[in-house]
JSON list of C-alpha atoms in Angstrom, two decimals:
[
{"chain": "A", "resi": 1, "resn": "MET", "atom": "CA", "xyz": [41.51, -13.09, 28.36]},
{"chain": "A", "resi": 2, "resn": "SER", "atom": "CA", "xyz": [44.00, -15.61, 30.01]},
{"chain": "A", "resi": 3, "resn": "ALA", "atom": "CA", "xyz": [46.93, -15.16, 31.92]},
{"chain": "A", "resi": 4, "resn": "THR", "atom": "CA", "xyz": [50.37, -17.18, 31.83]},
{"chain": "A", "resi": 5, "resn": "LEU", "atom": "CA", "xyz": [52.32, -18.36, 34.68]},
{"chain": "A", "resi": 6, "resn": "ASP", "atom": "CA", "xyz": [56.19, -18.32, 35.20]},
{"chain": "A", "resi": 7, "resn": "VAL", "atom": "CA", "xyz": [55.86, -21.15, 37.88]},
{"chain": "A", "resi": 8, "resn": "GLN", "atom": "CA", "xyz": [59.15, -21.32, 40.39]},
{"chain": "A", "resi": 9, "resn": "THR", "atom": "CA", "xyz": [59.75, -24.42, 42.20]},
{"chain": "A", "resi": 10, "resn": "TYR", "atom": "CA", "xyz": [63.01, -24.15, 44.83]},
{"chain": "A", "resi": 11, "resn": "THR", "atom": "CA", "xyz": [64.75, -27.89, 46.53]},
{"chain": "A", "resi": 12, "resn": "LYS", "atom": "CA", "xyz": [66.92, -26.40, 49.86]},
{"chain": "A", "resi": 13, "resn": "LEU", "atom": "CA", "xyz": [69.81, -29.16, 50.76]},
{"chain": "A", "resi": 14, "resn": "ASN", "atom": "CA", "xyz": [70.39, -29.42, 54.17]},
{"chain": "A", "resi": 15, "resn": "LEU", "atom": "CA", "xyz": [74.77, -29.57, 54.01]},
{"chain": "A", "resi": 16, "resn": "ASN", "atom": "CA", "xyz": [76.87, -30.87, 56.66]},
{"chain": "A", "resi": 17, "resn": "ASN", "atom": "CA", "xyz": [79.02, -28.00, 56.92]},
{"chain": "A", "resi": 18, "resn": "SER", "atom": "CA", "xyz": [78.42, -24.23, 56.40]},
{"chain": "A", "resi": 19, "resn": "ILE", "atom": "CA", "xyz": [79.92, -23.17, 52.77]},
{"chain": "A", "resi": 20, "resn": "THR", "atom": "CA", "xyz": [80.55, -19.79, 52.13]},
{"chain": "A", "resi": 21, "resn": "ALA", "atom": "CA", "xyz": [80.42, -16.85, 49.34]},
{"chain": "A", "resi": 22, "resn": "SER", "atom": "CA", "xyz": [83.95, -18.29, 47.86]},
{"chain": "A", "resi": 23, "resn": "ASP", "atom": "CA", "xyz": [82.53, -22.26, 47.57]},
{"chain": "A", "resi": 24, "resn": "LEU", "atom": "CA", "xyz": [78.77, -20.89, 46.31]},
{"chain": "A", "resi": 25, "resn": "PRO", "atom": "CA", "xyz": [78.47, -17.63, 44.70]},
{"chain": "A", "resi": 26, "resn": "ALA", "atom": "CA", "xyz": [75.63, -16.68, 43.25]},
{"chain": "A", "resi": 27, "resn": "SER", "atom": "CA", "xyz": [73.82, -18.66, 40.64]},
{"chain": "A", "resi": 28, "resn": "SER", "atom": "CA", "xyz": [76.36, -21.49, 40.75]},
{"chain": "A", "resi": 29, "resn": "PHE", "atom": "CA", "xyz": [75.74, -24.56, 39.04]},
{"chain": "A", "resi": 30, "resn": "VAL", "atom": "CA", "xyz": [74.79, -27.60, 41.81]},
{"chain": "A", "resi": 31, "resn": "LYS", "atom": "CA", "xyz": [74.86, -31.27, 40.76]},
{"chain": "A", "resi": 32, "resn": "GLY", "atom": "CA", "xyz": [74.76, -34.65, 42.86]},
{"chain": "A", "resi": 33, "resn": "LYS", "atom": "CA", "xyz": [77.61, -36.28, 42.83]},
{"chain": "A", "resi": 34, "resn": "ASN", "atom": "CA", "xyz": [75.31, -40.13, 42.84]},
{"chain": "A", "resi": 35, "resn": "SER", "atom": "CA", "xyz": [72.50, -39.50, 41.25]},
{"chain": "A", "resi": 36, "resn": "GLY", "atom": "CA", "xyz": [72.89, -36.83, 38.57]},
{"chain": "A", "resi": 37, "resn": "ALA", "atom": "CA", "xyz": [70.53, -34.58, 39.86]},
{"chain": "A", "resi": 38, "resn": "ASN", "atom": "CA", "xyz": [71.35, -30.48, 38.88]},
{"chain": "A", "resi": 39, "resn": "GLY", "atom": "CA", "xyz": [70.37, -27.37, 39.63]},
{"chain": "A", "resi": 40, "resn": "TYR", "atom": "CA", "xyz": [71.20, -23.61, 40.49]},
{"chain": "A", "resi": 41, "resn": "SER", "atom": "CA", "xyz": [71.96, -21.65, 43.87]},
{"chain": "A", "resi": 42, "resn": "VAL", "atom": "CA", "xyz": [69.36, -18.84, 44.12]},
{"chain": "A", "resi": 43, "resn": "SER", "atom": "CA", "xyz": [72.66, -16.83, 46.01]},
{"chain": "A", "resi": 44, "resn": "ALA", "atom": "CA", "xyz": [75.35, -17.17, 47.73]},
{"chain": "A", "resi": 45, "resn": "GLY", "atom": "CA", "xyz": [77.08, -18.58, 50.69]},
{"chain": "A", "resi": 46, "resn": "SER", "atom": "CA", "xyz": [77.09, -17.02, 53.50]},
{"chain": "A", "resi": 47, "resn": "ASP", "atom": "CA", "xyz": [80.35, -16.61, 56.28]},
{"chain": "A", "resi": 48, "resn": "SER", "atom": "CA", "xyz": [77.86, -16.84, 59.13]},
{"chain": "A", "resi": 49, "resn": "ASN", "atom": "CA", "xyz": [78.10, -20.02, 61.10]},
{"chain": "A", "resi": 50, "resn": "ASP", "atom": "CA", "xyz": [74.59, -21.48, 60.49]},
{"chain": "A", "resi": 51, "resn": "ASN", "atom": "CA", "xyz": [74.78, -21.39, 56.67]},
{"chain": "A", "resi": 52, "resn": "ASN", "atom": "CA", "xyz": [74.05, -25.32, 55.59]},
{"chain": "A", "resi": 53, "resn": "LEU", "atom": "CA", "xyz": [71.11, -24.55, 54.05]},
{"chain": "A", "resi": 54, "resn": "VAL", "atom": "CA", "xyz": [71.48, -23.79, 50.27]},
{"chain": "A", "resi": 55, "resn": "THR", "atom": "CA", "xyz": [68.01, -23.66, 47.70]},
{"chain": "A", "resi": 56, "resn": "LEU", "atom": "CA", "xyz": [68.27, -24.57, 44.50]},
{"chain": "A", "resi": 57, "resn": "THR", "atom": "CA", "xyz": [65.87, -23.60, 41.65]},
{"chain": "A", "resi": 58, "resn": "GLN", "atom": "CA", "xyz": [65.48, -25.01, 37.71]},
{"chain": "A", "resi": 59, "resn": "VAL", "atom": "CA", "xyz": [66.21, -28.34, 39.58]},
{"chain": "A", "resi": 60, "resn": "SER", "atom": "CA", "xyz": [65.96, -31.08, 37.63]},
{"chain": "A", "resi": 61, "resn": "GLY", "atom": "CA", "xyz": [66.40, -34.51, 39.66]},
{"chain": "A", "resi": 62, "resn": "LYS", "atom": "CA", "xyz": [66.22, -35.80, 42.54]},
{"chain": "A", "resi": 63, "resn": "PHE", "atom": "CA", "xyz": [68.99, -35.51, 45.05]},
{"chain": "A", "resi": 64, "resn": "ALA", "atom": "CA", "xyz": [70.27, -38.43, 47.82]},
{"chain": "A", "resi": 65, "resn": "ILE", "atom": "CA", "xyz": [70.08, -38.67, 51.22]},
{"chain": "A", "resi": 66, "resn": "GLY", "atom": "CA", "xyz": [73.83, -38.09, 52.29]},
{"chain": "A", "resi": 67, "resn": "GLU", "atom": "CA", "xyz": [75.51, -37.61, 48.95]},
{"chain": "A", "resi": 68, "resn": "GLN", "atom": "CA", "xyz": [78.00, -35.60, 47.86]},
{"chain": "A", "resi": 69, "resn": "ILE", "atom": "CA", "xyz": [77.44, -32.87, 45.96]},
{"chain": "A", "resi": 70, "resn": "LEU", "atom": "CA", "xyz": [79.91, -30.87, 43.34]},
{"chain": "A", "resi": 71, "resn": "ILE", "atom": "CA", "xyz": [79.65, -27.07, 41.85]},
{"chain": "A", "resi": 72, "resn": "ASN", "atom": "CA", "xyz": [80.37, -25.72, 39.00]},
{"chain": "A", "resi": 73, "resn": "GLY", "atom": "CA", "xyz": [81.92, -28.62, 37.62]}
]
């Protein structure tokens, strides 16, 4: 008997500024402006003062250091 695995990897982006839930709703499409890398946010942003980390799943490509991101177009 063989098992089928569904491996989900995550990419974490460390932003210069905090991001709120209204700016980044859960499952938002996030794209690198220059690199074209993209993925979907695992959770919404937060109103906490320390929320500079965005976790993405289903990432395609590689985000460049210092590039701007686009959220939901």
